[in-house]
Amino acid sequence: MAKAPPPFPDRHLPDVPVEKIPASIGIIMDGNGRWARRLGWERIKGHTAGIDSVRDTARAAAELGVKELTLYAFSVENWKRPRAEVTYLMRLLRRFAVDERPEIERNGIQFRTLGRIDDLPDSTRNELRESERLSVDNDGMVLRLALNYGGRTELADAARHLAEEAVAGRLDPASIDEAALAGALYDPSMRDVDLVIRTASEMRISNFLLWQISYAELVVTDVLWPEFRRENLFAAIREYAGRERRFGGLVTG
Ligand code: IPE
Ligand code: IPE
Ligand code: MG
């Protein structure tokens, strides 16, 4: 007798138990420049091509039941790049914010930014804010774009905020614990990241989500970001599902 198809054929990986699907995934989207140069093109073409990877990956993650997907799109250190590349990236981000609204709506995605958004060019910031506003009542996956983001900057900003509260008499310094610090981060509702994926082979964190990745599992792939598709996400999740997470404890049994 033929086996009955799974109830939601597109909603999970048949070989990964639902409870092993990471609730929160962060991706360091790297290798855009290398991808373009390999084809003899300008680096910026790689950034444009990377948009298709974002779309396919976000859709697949939402279908799998991932709760939060955080994509590292521009670090506080990326301002060091040539001005023309930075300008191009800012325009691309603005266009992304506008063009992806129907897709975000269709999938019920809650779109958010993470980082020092106020320091972005006005038009980029405004369109990003508008996309956040439009999707605020959605109840599907949270899709965060880490933009003008630095893990150290986030921690320094949180420390300053707590110090200001203490000086104003609203906070007792003795009460500052891990929960208080987590509550002062850019998005206090953000959960700990379970899986960090980095594309393009580099074995480093590059200032991404330092607080939230304390016990994340790391998967580094050779695939360059413009070539990354849902199959590559599935492969990373399979690797994650096979890992033993101990959180400093011992595995019993
Ligand atoms: C990642 O690709 C995109 C950003 C950091 C904005 P890169 O532009 O870093 O590409 P490579 O690493 O130089 O190939
Ligand atoms: C990390 O990539 C930043 C983003 C993906 C936005 P980089 O290309 O900037 O990192 P490094 O310089 O190789 O560490
Ligand atoms: Mg890079």
PDB file of C-alpha atoms and ligand atoms in Angstrom:
ATOM      1  CA  MET A   1       0.000   0.000   0.000  1.00  0.00           C
ATOM      2  CA  ALA A   2       1.292   3.449  -0.851  1.00  0.00           C
ATOM      3  CA  LYS A   3       2.391   5.511   2.110  1.00  0.00           C
ATOM      4  CA  ALA A   4       0.107   8.439   2.911  1.00  0.00           C
ATOM      5  CA  PRO A   5       1.737  11.779   2.167  1.00  0.00           C
ATOM      6  CA  PRO A   6       2.694  13.873   5.197  1.00  0.00           C
ATOM      7  CA  PRO A   7      -0.091  16.295   6.255  1.00  0.00           C
ATOM      8  CA  PHE A   8       1.961  19.373   5.338  1.00  0.00           C
ATOM      9  CA  PRO A   9       4.252  18.149   2.574  1.00  0.00           C
ATOM     10  CA  ASP A  10       5.987  21.523   2.253  1.00  0.00           C
ATOM     11  CA  ARG A  11       6.136  22.343   5.908  1.00  0.00           C
ATOM     12  CA  HIS A  12       8.891  20.150   7.235  1.00  0.00           C
ATOM     13  CA  LEU A  13      11.895  18.098   6.316  1.00  0.00           C
ATOM     14  CA  PRO A  14      10.718  14.472   6.326  1.00  0.00           C
ATOM     15  CA  ASP A  15      14.008  13.280   7.840  1.00  0.00           C
ATOM     16  CA  VAL A  16      14.176  15.910  10.603  1.00  0.00           C
ATOM     17  CA  PRO A  17      11.804  15.634  13.591  1.00  0.00           C
ATOM     18  CA  VAL A  18       9.788  18.814  14.011  1.00  0.00           C
ATOM     19  CA  GLU A  19      11.273  19.431  17.486  1.00  0.00           C
ATOM     20  CA  LYS A  20      14.762  19.479  15.916  1.00  0.00           C
ATOM     21  CA  ILE A  21      13.936  22.379  13.631  1.00  0.00           C
ATOM     22  CA  PRO A  22      15.826  25.376  15.066  1.00  0.00           C
ATOM     23  CA  ALA A  23      13.469  28.042  16.381  1.00  0.00           C
ATOM     24  CA  SER A  24      15.907  30.823  15.627  1.00  0.00           C
ATOM     25  CA  ILE A  25      18.444  30.941  12.802  1.00  0.00           C
ATOM     26  CA  GLY A  26      21.010  33.634  12.061  1.00  0.00           C
ATOM     27  CA  ILE A  27      22.809  33.822   8.730  1.00  0.00           C
ATOM     28  CA  ILE A  28      26.036  35.654   7.946  1.00  0.00           C
ATOM     29  CA  MET A  29      25.420  36.196   4.240  1.00  0.00           C
ATOM     30  CA  ASP A  30      28.950  36.289   2.856  1.00  0.00           C
ATOM     31  CA  GLY A  31      30.690  35.850  -0.486  1.00  0.00           C
ATOM     32  CA  ASN A  32      28.709  38.186  -2.725  1.00  0.00           C
ATOM     33  CA  GLY A  33      31.837  39.924  -3.977  1.00  0.00           C
ATOM     34  CA  ARG A  34      33.725  36.689  -4.608  1.00  0.00           C
ATOM     35  CA  TRP A  35      30.785  35.242  -6.515  1.00  0.00           C
ATOM     36  CA  ALA A  36      30.642  38.229  -8.848  1.00  0.00           C
ATOM     37  CA  ARG A  37      34.418  38.445  -9.340  1.00  0.00           C
ATOM     38  CA  ARG A  38      34.554  34.773 -10.258  1.00  0.00           C
ATOM     39  CA  LEU A  39      32.202  35.523 -13.099  1.00  0.00           C
ATOM     40  CA  GLY A  40      34.281  38.530 -14.107  1.00  0.00           C
ATOM     41  CA  TRP A  41      31.654  40.996 -12.901  1.00  0.00           C
ATOM     42  CA  GLU A  42      31.786  43.935 -10.506  1.00  0.00           C
ATOM     43  CA  ARG A  43      31.335  43.009  -6.850  1.00  0.00           C
ATOM     44  CA  ILE A  44      28.023  44.837  -6.602  1.00  0.00           C
ATOM     45  CA  LYS A  45      26.377  42.342  -8.953  1.00  0.00           C
ATOM     46  CA  GLY A  46      26.831  39.803  -6.208  1.00  0.00           C
ATOM     47  CA  HIS A  47      24.799  41.927  -3.811  1.00  0.00           C
ATOM     48  CA  THR A  48      21.936  42.149  -6.297  1.00  0.00           C
ATOM     49  CA  ALA A  49      22.030  38.409  -6.932  1.00  0.00           C
ATOM     50  CA  GLY A  50      21.966  37.806  -3.187  1.00  0.00           C
ATOM     51  CA  ILE A  51      18.398  39.127  -3.009  1.00  0.00           C
ATOM     52  CA  ASP A  52      17.096  35.949  -4.688  1.00  0.00           C
ATOM     53  CA  SER A  53      18.872  33.932  -1.998  1.00  0.00           C
ATOM     54  CA  VAL A  54      17.226  36.006   0.719  1.00  0.00           C
ATOM     55  CA  ARG A  55      13.793  35.445  -0.800  1.00  0.00           C
ATOM     56  CA  ASP A  56      14.144  31.686  -1.230  1.00  0.00           C
ATOM     57  CA  THR A  57      15.761  31.165   2.179  1.00  0.00           C
ATOM     58  CA  ALA A  58      13.189  33.256   4.058  1.00  0.00           C
ATOM     59  CA  ARG A  59      10.287  31.521   2.353  1.00  0.00           C
ATOM     60  CA  ALA A  60      11.689  28.065   3.093  1.00  0.00           C
ATOM     61  CA  ALA A  61      12.434  28.938   6.719  1.00  0.00           C
ATOM     62  CA  ALA A  62       8.890  30.233   7.210  1.00  0.00           C
ATOM     63  CA  GLU A  63       7.451  27.073   5.651  1.00  0.00           C
ATOM     64  CA  LEU A  64       9.543  24.925   7.977  1.00  0.00           C
ATOM     65  CA  GLY A  65       8.145  26.657  11.038  1.00  0.00           C
ATOM     66  CA  VAL A  66      11.308  28.558  11.970  1.00  0.00           C
ATOM     67  CA  LYS A  67      10.184  31.310  14.344  1.00  0.00           C
ATOM     68  CA  GLU A  68      12.919  33.855  13.764  1.00  0.00           C
ATOM     69  CA  LEU A  69      15.385  34.355  10.919  1.00  0.00           C
ATOM     70  CA  THR A  70      18.043  37.031  11.335  1.00  0.00           C
ATOM     71  CA  LEU A  71      20.105  37.983   8.294  1.00  0.00           C
ATOM     72  CA  TYR A  72      23.338  39.945   8.602  1.00  0.00           C
ATOM     73  CA  ALA A  73      23.129  42.427   5.758  1.00  0.00           C
ATOM     74  CA  PHE A  74      25.479  45.285   6.715  1.00  0.00           C
ATOM     75  CA  SER A  75      27.873  45.530   9.635  1.00  0.00           C
ATOM     76  CA  VAL A  76      29.039  48.692  11.382  1.00  0.00           C
ATOM     77  CA  GLU A  77      32.453  47.834   9.938  1.00  0.00           C
ATOM     78  CA  ASN A  78      31.142  47.668   6.351  1.00  0.00           C
ATOM     79  CA  TRP A  79      31.259  51.501   6.113  1.00  0.00           C
ATOM     80  CA  LYS A  80      34.988  50.994   5.494  1.00  0.00           C
ATOM     81  CA  ARG A  81      34.191  49.741   1.989  1.00  0.00           C
ATOM     82  CA  PRO A  82      34.495  51.948  -1.103  1.00  0.00           C
ATOM     83  CA  ARG A  83      31.868  54.664  -1.103  1.00  0.00           C
ATOM     84  CA  ALA A  84      30.309  53.470  -4.362  1.00  0.00           C
ATOM     85  CA  GLU A  85      29.721  49.978  -2.936  1.00  0.00           C
ATOM     86  CA  VAL A  86      28.181  51.379   0.258  1.00  0.00           C
ATOM     87  CA  THR A  87      25.891  53.679  -1.742  1.00  0.00           C
ATOM     88  CA  TYR A  88      24.853  50.773  -3.930  1.00  0.00           C
ATOM     89  CA  LEU A  89      24.075  48.608  -0.908  1.00  0.00           C
ATOM     90  CA  MET A  90      21.957  51.353   0.681  1.00  0.00           C
ATOM     91  CA  ARG A  91      19.932  51.707  -2.531  1.00  0.00           C
ATOM     92  CA  LEU A  92      19.545  47.958  -2.773  1.00  0.00           C
ATOM     93  CA  LEU A  93      18.275  47.779   0.796  1.00  0.00           C
ATOM     94  CA  ARG A  94      15.758  50.500   0.108  1.00  0.00           C
ATOM     95  CA  ARG A  95      14.538  48.678  -2.994  1.00  0.00           C
ATOM     96  CA  PHE A  96      14.392  45.403  -1.084  1.00  0.00           C
ATOM     97  CA  ALA A  97      12.200  47.014   1.594  1.00  0.00           C
ATOM     98  CA  VAL A  98       9.741  48.221  -1.037  1.00  0.00           C
ATOM     99  CA  ASP A  99       9.769  45.264  -3.458  1.00  0.00           C
ATOM    100  CA  GLU A 100       9.403  42.529  -0.841  1.00  0.00           C
ATOM    101  CA  ARG A 101       6.287  43.951   0.816  1.00  0.00           C
ATOM    102  CA  PRO A 102       3.838  41.731  -1.117  1.00  0.00           C
ATOM    103  CA  GLU A 103       5.927  38.623  -0.375  1.00  0.00           C
ATOM    104  CA  ILE A 104       6.162  39.577   3.318  1.00  0.00           C
ATOM    105  CA  GLU A 105       2.393  40.075   3.420  1.00  0.00           C
ATOM    106  CA  ARG A 106       1.626  36.835   1.589  1.00  0.00           C
ATOM    107  CA  ASN A 107       3.642  34.842   4.093  1.00  0.00           C
ATOM    108  CA  GLY A 108       2.452  36.740   7.169  1.00  0.00           C
ATOM    109  CA  ILE A 109       6.037  37.641   8.007  1.00  0.00           C
ATOM    110  CA  GLN A 110       6.904  40.175  10.711  1.00  0.00           C
ATOM    111  CA  PHE A 111       9.679  42.254   9.200  1.00  0.00           C
ATOM    112  CA  ARG A 112      12.107  43.986  11.562  1.00  0.00           C
ATOM    113  CA  THR A 113      15.479  45.665  11.424  1.00  0.00           C
ATOM    114  CA  LEU A 114      18.220  45.269  13.995  1.00  0.00           C
ATOM    115  CA  GLY A 115      20.971  47.852  14.376  1.00  0.00           C
ATOM    116  CA  ARG A 116      21.586  51.587  14.270  1.00  0.00           C
ATOM    117  CA  ILE A 117      18.923  52.264  11.663  1.00  0.00           C
ATOM    118  CA  ASP A 118      18.750  55.982  12.442  1.00  0.00           C
ATOM    119  CA  ASP A 119      22.246  56.410  10.980  1.00  0.00           C
ATOM    120  CA  LEU A 120      21.241  55.042   7.552  1.00  0.00           C
ATOM    121  CA  PRO A 121      20.454  57.403   4.651  1.00  0.00           C
ATOM    122  CA  ASP A 122      16.974  58.922   5.048  1.00  0.00           C
ATOM    123  CA  SER A 123      15.280  57.153   2.136  1.00  0.00           C
ATOM    124  CA  THR A 124      16.655  53.736   3.130  1.00  0.00           C
ATOM    125  CA  ARG A 125      15.634  54.214   6.737  1.00  0.00           C
ATOM    126  CA  ASN A 126      12.155  55.464   5.850  1.00  0.00           C
ATOM    127  CA  GLU A 127      11.324  52.539   3.553  1.00  0.00           C
ATOM    128  CA  LEU A 128      12.626  50.022   6.074  1.00  0.00           C
ATOM    129  CA  ARG A 129      10.557  51.623   8.825  1.00  0.00           C
ATOM    130  CA  GLU A 130       7.501  51.568   6.580  1.00  0.00           C
ATOM    131  CA  SER A 131       7.948  47.830   5.899  1.00  0.00           C
ATOM    132  CA  GLU A 132       8.236  47.232   9.635  1.00  0.00           C
ATOM    133  CA  ARG A 133       5.085  49.222  10.243  1.00  0.00           C
ATOM    134  CA  LEU A 134       3.095  47.430   7.542  1.00  0.00           C
ATOM    135  CA  SER A 135       3.964  43.986   8.893  1.00  0.00           C
ATOM    136  CA  VAL A 136       3.700  44.722  12.610  1.00  0.00           C
ATOM    137  CA  ASP A 137       0.398  42.854  13.017  1.00  0.00           C
ATOM    138  CA  ASN A 138       1.483  39.748  11.119  1.00  0.00           C
ATOM    139  CA  ASP A 139       1.918  36.636  13.199  1.00  0.00           C
ATOM    140  CA  GLY A 140       4.250  34.507  11.090  1.00  0.00           C
ATOM    141  CA  MET A 141       8.022  34.203  11.189  1.00  0.00           C
ATOM    142  CA  VAL A 142      10.043  37.193  12.352  1.00  0.00           C
ATOM    143  CA  LEU A 143      12.463  38.184   9.592  1.00  0.00           C
ATOM    144  CA  ARG A 144      15.155  40.496  10.917  1.00  0.00           C
ATOM    145  CA  LEU A 145      17.686  42.333   8.833  1.00  0.00           C
ATOM    146  CA  ALA A 146      20.773  43.197  10.855  1.00  0.00           C
ATOM    147  CA  LEU A 147      21.780  46.496   9.326  1.00  0.00           C
ATOM    148  CA  ASN A 148      24.431  48.913  10.454  1.00  0.00           C
ATOM    149  CA  TYR A 149      24.682  46.260  13.119  1.00  0.00           C
ATOM    150  CA  GLY A 150      27.600  45.350  15.364  1.00  0.00           C
ATOM    151  CA  GLY A 151      27.437  42.951  18.294  1.00  0.00           C
ATOM    152  CA  ARG A 152      29.797  45.129  20.331  1.00  0.00           C
ATOM    153  CA  THR A 153      27.884  48.276  19.418  1.00  0.00           C
ATOM    154  CA  GLU A 154      24.663  46.610  20.555  1.00  0.00           C
ATOM    155  CA  LEU A 155      26.209  45.675  23.913  1.00  0.00           C
ATOM    156  CA  ALA A 156      27.701  49.156  24.363  1.00  0.00           C
ATOM    157  CA  ASP A 157      24.346  50.748  23.533  1.00  0.00           C
ATOM    158  CA  ALA A 158      22.640  48.458  26.058  1.00  0.00           C
ATOM    159  CA  ALA A 159      25.208  49.338  28.749  1.00  0.00           C
ATOM    160  CA  ARG A 160      24.681  53.049  28.122  1.00  0.00           C
ATOM    161  CA  HIS A 161      20.912  52.650  28.334  1.00  0.00           C
ATOM    162  CA  LEU A 162      21.160  50.808  31.670  1.00  0.00           C
ATOM    163  CA  ALA A 163      23.589  53.423  33.036  1.00  0.00           C
ATOM    164  CA  GLU A 164      21.181  56.219  32.065  1.00  0.00           C
ATOM    165  CA  GLU A 165      18.322  54.428  33.816  1.00  0.00           C
ATOM    166  CA  ALA A 166      20.453  53.991  36.931  1.00  0.00           C
ATOM    167  CA  VAL A 167      21.533  57.642  37.003  1.00  0.00           C
ATOM    168  CA  ALA A 168      17.886  58.695  36.595  1.00  0.00           C
ATOM    169  CA  GLY A 169      17.056  56.614  39.652  1.00  0.00           C
ATOM    170  CA  ARG A 170      14.832  54.177  37.752  1.00  0.00           C
ATOM    171  CA  LEU A 171      17.153  51.203  38.080  1.00  0.00           C
ATOM    172  CA  ASP A 172      19.134  49.776  40.974  1.00  0.00           C
ATOM    173  CA  PRO A 173      22.590  48.795  39.626  1.00  0.00           C
ATOM    174  CA  ALA A 174      22.565  45.800  41.973  1.00  0.00           C
ATOM    175  CA  SER A 175      19.554  44.449  40.074  1.00  0.00           C
ATOM    176  CA  ILE A 176      21.374  44.300  36.733  1.00  0.00           C
ATOM    177  CA  ASP A 177      21.544  40.674  35.710  1.00  0.00           C
ATOM    178  CA  GLU A 178      21.525  38.769  32.413  1.00  0.00           C
ATOM    179  CA  ALA A 179      17.800  39.319  31.947  1.00  0.00           C
ATOM    180  CA  ALA A 180      18.197  43.070  32.483  1.00  0.00           C
ATOM    181  CA  LEU A 181      20.953  43.260  29.905  1.00  0.00           C
ATOM    182  CA  ALA A 182      18.996  41.142  27.425  1.00  0.00           C
ATOM    183  CA  GLY A 183      16.070  43.494  27.977  1.00  0.00           C
ATOM    184  CA  ALA A 184      18.188  46.480  26.944  1.00  0.00           C
ATOM    185  CA  LEU A 185      19.280  45.016  23.604  1.00  0.00           C
ATOM    186  CA  TYR A 186      17.913  46.366  20.295  1.00  0.00           C
ATOM    187  CA  ASP A 187      15.063  43.842  20.225  1.00  0.00           C
ATOM    188  CA  PRO A 188      14.350  42.528  23.740  1.00  0.00           C
ATOM    189  CA  SER A 189      11.879  40.021  22.299  1.00  0.00           C
ATOM    190  CA  MET A 190      14.605  38.302  20.291  1.00  0.00           C
ATOM    191  CA  ARG A 191      15.208  34.751  21.371  1.00  0.00           C
ATOM    192  CA  ASP A 192      18.610  33.091  21.623  1.00  0.00           C
ATOM    193  CA  VAL A 193      19.865  31.919  18.254  1.00  0.00           C
ATOM    194  CA  ASP A 194      19.993  28.133  17.841  1.00  0.00           C
ATOM    195  CA  LEU A 195      21.860  27.919  14.562  1.00  0.00           C
ATOM    196  CA  VAL A 196      24.287  30.316  12.883  1.00  0.00           C
ATOM    197  CA  ILE A 197      25.023  29.649   9.226  1.00  0.00           C
ATOM    198  CA  ARG A 198      27.921  31.394   7.518  1.00  0.00           C
ATOM    199  CA  THR A 199      28.354  31.138   3.769  1.00  0.00           C
ATOM    200  CA  ALA A 200      31.592  31.486   1.780  1.00  0.00           C
ATOM    201  CA  SER A 201      33.851  29.396   4.028  1.00  0.00           C
ATOM    202  CA  GLU A 202      35.014  31.994   6.563  1.00  0.00           C
ATOM    203  CA  MET A 203      35.252  30.530  10.093  1.00  0.00           C
ATOM    204  CA  ARG A 204      34.455  33.677  12.028  1.00  0.00           C
ATOM    205  CA  ILE A 205      31.615  35.604  13.597  1.00  0.00           C
ATOM    206  CA  SER A 206      32.528  39.106  12.338  1.00  0.00           C
ATOM    207  CA  ASN A 207      30.707  40.888  15.184  1.00  0.00           C
ATOM    208  CA  PHE A 208      27.324  39.217  14.563  1.00  0.00           C
ATOM    209  CA  LEU A 209      24.899  38.854  17.518  1.00  0.00           C
ATOM    210  CA  LEU A 210      27.541  38.278  20.192  1.00  0.00           C
ATOM    211  CA  TRP A 211      25.056  38.027  23.042  1.00  0.00           C
ATOM    212  CA  GLN A 212      22.377  35.981  21.322  1.00  0.00           C
ATOM    213  CA  ILE A 213      24.688  33.299  19.868  1.00  0.00           C
ATOM    214  CA  SER A 214      26.284  32.182  23.152  1.00  0.00           C
ATOM    215  CA  TYR A 215      25.161  28.585  22.657  1.00  0.00           C
ATOM    216  CA  ALA A 216      24.317  28.599  18.972  1.00  0.00           C
ATOM    217  CA  GLU A 217      25.499  25.759  16.775  1.00  0.00           C
ATOM    218  CA  LEU A 218      27.712  26.940  13.909  1.00  0.00           C
ATOM    219  CA  VAL A 219      27.531  25.668  10.348  1.00  0.00           C
ATOM    220  CA  VAL A 220      29.937  27.076   7.775  1.00  0.00           C
ATOM    221  CA  THR A 221      29.371  26.255   4.138  1.00  0.00           C
ATOM    222  CA  ASP A 222      31.544  26.806   1.051  1.00  0.00           C
ATOM    223  CA  VAL A 223      28.509  27.968  -0.878  1.00  0.00           C
ATOM    224  CA  LEU A 224      28.678  31.665  -1.735  1.00  0.00           C
ATOM    225  CA  TRP A 225      25.606  33.652  -0.681  1.00  0.00           C
ATOM    226  CA  PRO A 226      24.255  34.367  -4.216  1.00  0.00           C
ATOM    227  CA  GLU A 227      24.158  30.606  -4.816  1.00  0.00           C
ATOM    228  CA  PHE A 228      22.545  29.743  -1.482  1.00  0.00           C
ATOM    229  CA  ARG A 229      19.072  28.232  -1.851  1.00  0.00           C
ATOM    230  CA  ARG A 230      16.605  26.314   0.305  1.00  0.00           C
ATOM    231  CA  GLU A 231      18.486  23.028  -0.264  1.00  0.00           C
ATOM    232  CA  ASN A 232      21.513  24.590   1.428  1.00  0.00           C
ATOM    233  CA  LEU A 233      19.340  25.719   4.334  1.00  0.00           C
ATOM    234  CA  PHE A 234      17.956  22.178   4.613  1.00  0.00           C
ATOM    235  CA  ALA A 235      21.499  20.759   4.648  1.00  0.00           C
ATOM    236  CA  ALA A 236      22.497  23.118   7.480  1.00  0.00           C
ATOM    237  CA  ILE A 237      19.386  22.200   9.463  1.00  0.00           C
ATOM    238  CA  ARG A 238      20.102  18.492   8.996  1.00  0.00           C
ATOM    239  CA  GLU A 239      23.606  19.052  10.338  1.00  0.00           C
ATOM    240  CA  TYR A 240      22.179  21.020  13.272  1.00  0.00           C
ATOM    241  CA  ALA A 241      19.609  18.309  14.011  1.00  0.00           C
ATOM    242  CA  GLY A 242      22.415  15.757  14.306  1.00  0.00           C
ATOM    243  CA  ARG A 243      24.353  17.800  16.861  1.00  0.00           C
ATOM    244  CA  GLU A 244      24.269  17.174  20.594  1.00  0.00           C
ATOM    245  CA  ARG A 245      23.602  20.416  22.473  1.00  0.00           C
ATOM    246  CA  ARG A 246      24.711  20.303  26.084  1.00  0.00           C
ATOM    247  CA  PHE A 247      24.606  23.948  27.279  1.00  0.00           C
ATOM    248  CA  GLY A 248      27.413  23.190  29.706  1.00  0.00           C
ATOM    249  CA  GLY A 249      25.657  20.221  31.259  1.00  0.00           C
ATOM    250  CA  LEU A 250      26.050  16.510  30.746  1.00  0.00           C
ATOM    251  CA  VAL A 251      24.011  14.293  28.511  1.00  0.00           C
ATOM    252  CA  THR A 252      22.225  11.671  30.550  1.00  0.00           C
ATOM    253  CA  GLY A 253      20.972   8.290  29.492  1.00  0.00           C
TER     254      GLY A 253
HETATM  255  C1  IPE B   1      28.549  39.853   1.939  1.00  0.00           C
HETATM  256  O1  IPE B   1      29.347  39.655   0.824  1.00  0.00           O
HETATM  257  C2  IPE B   1      27.712  41.111   1.850  1.00  0.00           C
HETATM  258  C3  IPE B   1      28.130  42.180   2.771  1.00  0.00           C
HETATM  259  C4  IPE B   1      29.047  42.080   3.693  1.00  0.00           C
HETATM  260  C5  IPE B   1      27.445  43.460   2.624  1.00  0.00           C
HETATM  261  P1  IPE B   1      30.753  40.364   0.673  1.00  0.00           P
HETATM  262  O2  IPE B   1      30.554  41.677  -0.011  1.00  0.00           O
HETATM  263  O3  IPE B   1      31.444  40.454   1.980  1.00  0.00           O
HETATM  264  O4  IPE B   1      31.500  39.380  -0.304  1.00  0.00           O
HETATM  265  P2  IPE B   1      33.006  38.882  -0.196  1.00  0.00           P
HETATM  266  O5  IPE B   1      33.206  38.322   1.169  1.00  0.00           O
HETATM  267  O6  IPE B   1      33.887  40.077  -0.435  1.00  0.00           O
HETATM  268  O7  IPE B   1      33.125  37.851  -1.261  1.00  0.00           O
HETATM  269  C1  IPE B   2      30.185  39.980   7.538  1.00  0.00           C
HETATM  270  O1  IPE B   2      30.830  39.857   6.325  1.00  0.00           O
HETATM  271  C2  IPE B   2      29.163  41.084   7.455  1.00  0.00           C
HETATM  272  C3  IPE B   2      27.963  40.768   6.705  1.00  0.00           C
HETATM  273  C4  IPE B   2      27.699  39.619   6.141  1.00  0.00           C
HETATM  274  C5  IPE B   2      27.007  41.832   6.611  1.00  0.00           C
HETATM  275  P1  IPE B   2      32.184  40.610   6.015  1.00  0.00           P
HETATM  276  O2  IPE B   2      32.585  40.218   4.642  1.00  0.00           O
HETATM  277  O3  IPE B   2      32.022  42.067   6.267  1.00  0.00           O
HETATM  278  O4  IPE B   2      33.160  40.019   7.117  1.00  0.00           O
HETATM  279  P2  IPE B   2      34.750  39.885   7.156  1.00  0.00           P
HETATM  280  O5  IPE B   2      35.320  41.238   6.838  1.00  0.00           O
HETATM  281  O6  IPE B   2      35.127  38.865   6.131  1.00  0.00           O
HETATM  282  O7  IPE B   2      35.056  39.414   8.544  1.00  0.00           O
HETATM  283 MG    MG B   3      32.724  39.206   2.975  1.00  0.00          MG
END
